[in-house]
Amino acid sequence: MSEHLADADALQLASLGLDAFETGMLAVTRHFMTAFARPESQAWQSAYTIAAERWGQARGPQIAHGLLAVIQALRQARDEDFHYANPLCTSCRDQVTPEEAAFCLMLHAMRRDRADLARGPVLEVTGGRMDPLLIQVALSFAARFPAEDAENTAAAKAAAKSAAQAEGLSLIPVAAGTASQRPSLRPTERPDHRPTHPPAARHLRLVH
């Protein structure tokens, strides 16, 4: 694709401090979003292909499938359009929309057990709600694919826990029947039922 000038609110990808896994995750995310917004593109095939090339034939599809679940929860959580960049645009590879930045930073914090850092991006990516389904699905993804540089010392975990408590966060189990617990976010509301899945193109908008 031909290059173009970035939108005024575009951010440099390098400024987010993401690791290699998370920058690769962004490319897969963009292809999945294209598949939802433009079903005729069959872009989900590119998402799985890129994941397999980046993380291997066994692990890659698992990562892509987990990421797809997070994206589906995100689509249900938002009332406004989610602006994303074209995955085939070379000039967009080093830039992110504000919505993409919030999504990446949410998973970046969760992959490091940093509930204190995840709360802001969650609120930003949902439009101001601590959506319980999105939090649960994103934490599950983070638990399966934690960051290599995650802080594991008792002192670091204690500091993160104290900060989380100060922000009104809590500890919840990763899954029913497990003894381990991870820092998480307390939803501000829990609806009695989940809405039906939105139409394919709803809440996704290609910016270029």
Short mmCIF file of the C-alpha atoms (twelve columns), coordinates in Angstrom:
data_MODEL
# 
_entry.id   MODEL 
# 
loop_
_atom_site.group_PDB 
_atom_site.id 
_atom_site.type_symbol 
_atom_site.label_atom_id 
_atom_site.label_alt_id 
_atom_site.label_comp_id 
_atom_site.label_asym_id 
_atom_site.label_seq_id 
_atom_site.Cartn_x 
_atom_site.Cartn_y 
_atom_site.Cartn_z 
_atom_site.pdbx_PDB_model_num 
ATOM 1   C CA . MET A 1   0.000   0.000   0.000  1 
ATOM 2   C CA . SER A 2   1.106   3.571   -0.575 1 
ATOM 3   C CA . GLU A 3   2.320   5.494   2.443  1 
ATOM 4   C CA . HIS A 4   0.268   8.271   3.992  1 
ATOM 5   C CA . LEU A 5   0.467   10.782  6.806  1 
ATOM 6   C CA . ALA A 6   -0.495  9.469   10.238 1 
ATOM 7   C CA . ASP A 7   -3.596  10.718  11.995 1 
ATOM 8   C CA . ALA A 8   -3.011  13.467  14.535 1 
ATOM 9   C CA . ASP A 9   -3.779  11.144  17.458 1 
ATOM 10  C CA . ALA A 10  -1.573  8.273   16.258 1 
ATOM 11  C CA . LEU A 11  1.062   7.024   18.692 1 
ATOM 12  C CA . GLN A 12  4.464   5.515   18.020 1 
ATOM 13  C CA . LEU A 13  4.378   1.785   18.720 1 
ATOM 14  C CA . ALA A 14  7.874   1.941   20.229 1 
ATOM 15  C CA . SER A 15  6.690   4.438   22.850 1 
ATOM 16  C CA . LEU A 16  4.416   1.841   24.496 1 
ATOM 17  C CA . GLY A 17  7.265   -0.285  25.855 1 
ATOM 18  C CA . LEU A 18  5.809   -3.548  24.549 1 
ATOM 19  C CA . ASP A 19  7.828   -6.735  24.232 1 
ATOM 20  C CA . ALA A 20  8.277   -8.725  21.013 1 
ATOM 21  C CA . PHE A 21  5.312   -10.975 21.813 1 
ATOM 22  C CA . GLU A 22  2.997   -7.992  22.198 1 
ATOM 23  C CA . THR A 23  4.114   -6.227  19.041 1 
ATOM 24  C CA . GLY A 24  3.516   -9.461  17.142 1 
ATOM 25  C CA . MET A 25  0.143   -9.751  18.848 1 
ATOM 26  C CA . LEU A 26  -0.856  -6.362  17.400 1 
ATOM 27  C CA . ALA A 27  -0.396  -7.555  13.813 1 
ATOM 28  C CA . VAL A 28  -2.569  -10.615 14.460 1 
ATOM 29  C CA . THR A 29  -5.177  -8.436  16.161 1 
ATOM 30  C CA . ARG A 30  -5.451  -6.156  13.143 1 
ATOM 31  C CA . HIS A 31  -6.082  -9.068  10.803 1 
ATOM 32  C CA . PHE A 32  -8.808  -10.472 13.078 1 
ATOM 33  C CA . MET A 33  -10.491 -7.073  13.268 1 
ATOM 34  C CA . THR A 34  -10.389 -6.802  9.500  1 
ATOM 35  C CA . ALA A 35  -12.052 -10.221 9.306  1 
ATOM 36  C CA . PHE A 36  -14.925 -8.998  11.500 1 
ATOM 37  C CA . ALA A 37  -15.285 -5.622  9.799  1 
ATOM 38  C CA . ARG A 38  -14.944 -7.031  6.286  1 
ATOM 39  C CA . PRO A 39  -15.905 -10.722 6.312  1 
ATOM 40  C CA . GLU A 40  -15.316 -11.048 2.585  1 
ATOM 41  C CA . SER A 41  -11.603 -10.398 3.191  1 
ATOM 42  C CA . GLN A 42  -11.158 -13.768 4.921  1 
ATOM 43  C CA . ALA A 43  -8.460  -11.986 6.943  1 
ATOM 44  C CA . TRP A 44  -8.733  -14.512 9.776  1 
ATOM 45  C CA . GLN A 45  -6.611  -16.814 7.614  1 
ATOM 46  C CA . SER A 46  -3.822  -14.231 7.597  1 
ATOM 47  C CA . ALA A 47  -4.123  -13.892 11.372 1 
ATOM 48  C CA . TYR A 48  -3.551  -17.607 11.941 1 
ATOM 49  C CA . THR A 49  -0.824  -17.786 9.298  1 
ATOM 50  C CA . ILE A 50  1.137   -14.908 10.832 1 
ATOM 51  C CA . ALA A 51  0.752   -16.398 14.307 1 
ATOM 52  C CA . ALA A 52  2.080   -19.764 13.133 1 
ATOM 53  C CA . GLU A 53  5.033   -18.131 11.367 1 
ATOM 54  C CA . ARG A 54  5.909   -16.039 14.397 1 
ATOM 55  C CA . TRP A 55  5.354   -18.505 17.245 1 
ATOM 56  C CA . GLY A 56  5.439   -21.920 15.587 1 
ATOM 57  C CA . GLN A 57  2.915   -24.337 14.122 1 
ATOM 58  C CA . ALA A 58  1.877   -25.654 17.539 1 
ATOM 59  C CA . ARG A 59  1.914   -22.562 19.749 1 
ATOM 60  C CA . GLY A 60  0.996   -19.951 17.149 1 
ATOM 61  C CA . PRO A 61  -2.604  -21.046 16.527 1 
ATOM 62  C CA . GLN A 62  -3.153  -21.364 20.286 1 
ATOM 63  C CA . ILE A 63  -2.049  -17.752 20.781 1 
ATOM 64  C CA . ALA A 64  -4.204  -16.565 17.890 1 
ATOM 65  C CA . HIS A 65  -7.241  -18.427 19.196 1 
ATOM 66  C CA . GLY A 66  -6.800  -16.975 22.675 1 
ATOM 67  C CA . LEU A 67  -6.369  -13.501 21.263 1 
ATOM 68  C CA . LEU A 68  -9.515  -13.926 19.172 1 
ATOM 69  C CA . ALA A 69  -11.500 -14.612 22.344 1 
ATOM 70  C CA . VAL A 70  -10.215 -11.365 23.867 1 
ATOM 71  C CA . ILE A 71  -11.200 -9.442  20.731 1 
ATOM 72  C CA . GLN A 72  -14.697 -10.913 20.780 1 
ATOM 73  C CA . ALA A 73  -15.123 -9.885  24.429 1 
ATOM 74  C CA . LEU A 74  -13.817 -6.432  23.565 1 
ATOM 75  C CA . ARG A 75  -16.393 -6.003  20.805 1 
ATOM 76  C CA . GLN A 76  -19.192 -6.781  23.221 1 
ATOM 77  C CA . ALA A 77  -17.792 -4.455  25.875 1 
ATOM 78  C CA . ARG A 78  -17.586 -1.344  23.676 1 
ATOM 79  C CA . ASP A 79  -20.390 0.990   22.626 1 
ATOM 80  C CA . GLU A 80  -18.179 3.118   20.371 1 
ATOM 81  C CA . ASP A 81  -16.169 2.223   17.284 1 
ATOM 82  C CA . PHE A 82  -12.750 0.674   17.830 1 
ATOM 83  C CA . HIS A 83  -10.347 2.347   15.413 1 
ATOM 84  C CA . TYR A 84  -7.586  0.085   14.118 1 
ATOM 85  C CA . ALA A 85  -4.951  0.411   11.432 1 
ATOM 86  C CA . ASN A 86  -4.758  -1.582  8.226  1 
ATOM 87  C CA . PRO A 87  -2.501  -4.606  8.818  1 
ATOM 88  C CA . LEU A 88  -1.277  -4.418  5.209  1 
ATOM 89  C CA . CYS A 89  -0.203  -0.777  5.407  1 
ATOM 90  C CA . THR A 90  3.574   -0.450  5.759  1 
ATOM 91  C CA . SER A 91  3.400   3.056   7.202  1 
ATOM 92  C CA . CYS A 92  1.037   1.898   9.980  1 
ATOM 93  C CA . ARG A 93  3.320   -0.839  11.303 1 
ATOM 94  C CA . ASP A 94  5.188   1.527   13.603 1 
ATOM 95  C CA . GLN A 95  2.085   3.429   14.725 1 
ATOM 96  C CA . VAL A 96  -1.009  2.638   16.759 1 
ATOM 97  C CA . THR A 97  -4.392  4.224   17.246 1 
ATOM 98  C CA . PRO A 98  -5.305  5.267   20.805 1 
ATOM 99  C CA . GLU A 99  -7.688  2.306   21.020 1 
ATOM 100 C CA . GLU A 100 -4.990  -0.128  19.881 1 
ATOM 101 C CA . ALA A 101 -2.584  1.376   22.419 1 
ATOM 102 C CA . ALA A 102 -5.045  0.859   25.272 1 
ATOM 103 C CA . PHE A 103 -5.722  -2.733  24.176 1 
ATOM 104 C CA . CYS A 104 -2.015  -3.568  24.009 1 
ATOM 105 C CA . LEU A 105 -1.231  -1.880  27.330 1 
ATOM 106 C CA . MET A 106 -4.074  -3.751  29.023 1 
ATOM 107 C CA . LEU A 107 -2.593  -7.103  28.014 1 
ATOM 108 C CA . HIS A 108 0.947   -5.852  28.673 1 
ATOM 109 C CA . ALA A 109 0.021   -5.128  32.303 1 
ATOM 110 C CA . MET A 110 -1.997  -8.311  32.792 1 
ATOM 111 C CA . ARG A 111 0.836   -10.484 31.431 1 
ATOM 112 C CA . ARG A 112 2.975   -9.074  34.248 1 
ATOM 113 C CA . ASP A 113 0.428   -9.490  37.050 1 
ATOM 114 C CA . ARG A 114 0.147   -5.717  37.293 1 
ATOM 115 C CA . ALA A 115 -3.495  -5.054  38.075 1 
ATOM 116 C CA . ASP A 116 -2.538  -1.573  39.211 1 
ATOM 117 C CA . LEU A 117 -1.343  -0.766  35.688 1 
ATOM 118 C CA . ALA A 118 -4.139  -2.620  33.897 1 
ATOM 119 C CA . ARG A 119 -7.053  -0.679  35.356 1 
ATOM 120 C CA . GLY A 120 -6.530  2.493   33.303 1 
ATOM 121 C CA . PRO A 121 -6.238  0.729   29.929 1 
ATOM 122 C CA . VAL A 122 -9.297  -1.410  30.711 1 
ATOM 123 C CA . LEU A 123 -11.359 1.703   31.398 1 
ATOM 124 C CA . GLU A 124 -10.030 3.336   28.245 1 
ATOM 125 C CA . VAL A 125 -10.612 0.389   25.956 1 
ATOM 126 C CA . THR A 126 -14.186 -0.181  27.206 1 
ATOM 127 C CA . GLY A 127 -15.207 3.462   27.335 1 
ATOM 128 C CA . GLY A 128 -15.239 3.738   31.128 1 
ATOM 129 C CA . ARG A 129 -16.537 0.363   32.365 1 
ATOM 130 C CA . MET A 130 -14.827 -2.463  34.207 1 
ATOM 131 C CA . ASP A 131 -16.444 -5.045  31.967 1 
ATOM 132 C CA . PRO A 132 -16.395 -8.431  33.769 1 
ATOM 133 C CA . LEU A 133 -16.317 -10.618 30.657 1 
ATOM 134 C CA . LEU A 134 -13.463 -8.735  29.020 1 
ATOM 135 C CA . ILE A 135 -11.450 -8.774  32.256 1 
ATOM 136 C CA . GLN A 136 -11.976 -12.508 32.713 1 
ATOM 137 C CA . VAL A 137 -11.082 -13.425 29.137 1 
ATOM 138 C CA . ALA A 138 -8.068  -11.105 29.002 1 
ATOM 139 C CA . LEU A 139 -6.732  -12.453 32.313 1 
ATOM 140 C CA . SER A 140 -7.137  -16.004 31.042 1 
ATOM 141 C CA . PHE A 141 -5.102  -15.120 27.954 1 
ATOM 142 C CA . ALA A 142 -2.439  -13.440 30.109 1 
ATOM 143 C CA . ALA A 143 -2.237  -16.471 32.400 1 
ATOM 144 C CA . ARG A 144 -1.614  -18.775 29.435 1 
ATOM 145 C CA . PHE A 145 0.980   -16.502 27.852 1 
ATOM 146 C CA . PRO A 146 2.744   -14.554 30.630 1 
ATOM 147 C CA . ALA A 147 5.596   -12.176 29.903 1 
ATOM 148 C CA . GLU A 148 9.146   -13.478 30.215 1 
ATOM 149 C CA . ASP A 149 10.101  -10.438 32.272 1 
ATOM 150 C CA . ALA A 150 7.140   -10.720 34.655 1 
ATOM 151 C CA . GLU A 151 8.041   -9.758  38.204 1 
ATOM 152 C CA . ASN A 152 8.123   -12.908 40.299 1 
ATOM 153 C CA . THR A 153 9.715   -11.871 43.573 1 
ATOM 154 C CA . ALA A 154 7.618   -11.726 46.711 1 
ATOM 155 C CA . ALA A 155 8.512   -8.063  47.164 1 
ATOM 156 C CA . ALA A 156 7.321   -7.133  43.693 1 
ATOM 157 C CA . LYS A 157 4.064   -9.028  44.106 1 
ATOM 158 C CA . ALA A 158 3.492   -7.422  47.488 1 
ATOM 159 C CA . ALA A 159 4.042   -3.971  46.003 1 
ATOM 160 C CA . ALA A 160 1.664   -4.685  43.138 1 
ATOM 161 C CA . LYS A 161 -0.946  -6.006  45.580 1 
ATOM 162 C CA . SER A 162 -0.706  -2.900  47.748 1 
ATOM 163 C CA . ALA A 163 -1.074  -0.659  44.722 1 
ATOM 164 C CA . ALA A 164 -4.018  -2.708  43.483 1 
ATOM 165 C CA . GLN A 165 -5.786  -2.436  46.824 1 
ATOM 166 C CA . ALA A 166 -5.230  1.315   46.814 1 
ATOM 167 C CA . GLU A 167 -6.922  1.473   43.412 1 
ATOM 168 C CA . GLY A 168 -9.881  -0.632  44.536 1 
ATOM 169 C CA . LEU A 169 -8.699  -3.846  42.889 1 
ATOM 170 C CA . SER A 170 -8.921  -7.357  44.307 1 
ATOM 171 C CA . LEU A 171 -7.574  -10.882 43.960 1 
ATOM 172 C CA . ILE A 172 -9.737  -13.428 42.162 1 
ATOM 173 C CA . PRO A 173 -8.956  -17.021 41.128 1 
ATOM 174 C CA . VAL A 174 -7.692  -17.630 37.615 1 
ATOM 175 C CA . ALA A 175 -10.277 -20.357 37.140 1 
ATOM 176 C CA . ALA A 176 -12.675 -22.375 39.248 1 
ATOM 177 C CA . GLY A 177 -11.024 -25.222 41.124 1 
ATOM 178 C CA . THR A 178 -7.509  -23.770 41.068 1 
ATOM 179 C CA . ALA A 179 -5.619  -22.683 44.141 1 
ATOM 180 C CA . SER A 180 -3.477  -20.047 42.454 1 
ATOM 181 C CA . GLN A 181 -4.592  -16.440 42.358 1 
ATOM 182 C CA . ARG A 182 -3.572  -13.527 40.179 1 
ATOM 183 C CA . PRO A 183 -3.994  -9.775  40.640 1 
ATOM 184 C CA . SER A 184 -7.160  -8.801  38.872 1 
ATOM 185 C CA . LEU A 185 -9.692  -6.035  38.462 1 
ATOM 186 C CA . ARG A 186 -12.951 -5.787  40.331 1 
ATOM 187 C CA . PRO A 187 -15.786 -5.164  37.848 1 
ATOM 188 C CA . THR A 188 -17.870 -2.122  38.687 1 
ATOM 189 C CA . GLU A 189 -20.978 -3.888  37.463 1 
ATOM 190 C CA . ARG A 190 -22.008 -7.431  36.590 1 
ATOM 191 C CA . PRO A 191 -25.004 -7.621  34.271 1 
ATOM 192 C CA . ASP A 192 -27.596 -10.324 34.771 1 
ATOM 193 C CA . HIS A 193 -27.070 -11.536 31.229 1 
ATOM 194 C CA . ARG A 194 -24.706 -10.961 28.377 1 
ATOM 195 C CA . PRO A 195 -26.000 -9.326  25.188 1 
ATOM 196 C CA . THR A 196 -26.122 -11.320 21.992 1 
ATOM 197 C CA . HIS A 197 -23.018 -11.114 19.880 1 
ATOM 198 C CA . PRO A 198 -23.005 -7.893  17.825 1 
ATOM 199 C CA . PRO A 199 -23.164 -7.918  14.021 1 
ATOM 200 C CA . ALA A 200 -19.897 -8.658  12.253 1 
ATOM 201 C CA . ALA A 201 -18.841 -5.114  11.451 1 
ATOM 202 C CA . ARG A 202 -20.164 -3.405  14.577 1 
ATOM 203 C CA . HIS A 203 -17.731 -1.313  16.637 1 
ATOM 204 C CA . LEU A 204 -14.766 -1.813  14.296 1 
ATOM 205 C CA . ARG A 205 -13.555 0.930   12.008 1 
ATOM 206 C CA . LEU A 206 -10.510 0.864   9.749  1 
ATOM 207 C CA . VAL A 207 -8.790  4.234   9.962  1 
ATOM 208 C CA . HIS A 208 -6.697  3.944   6.785  1 
# 
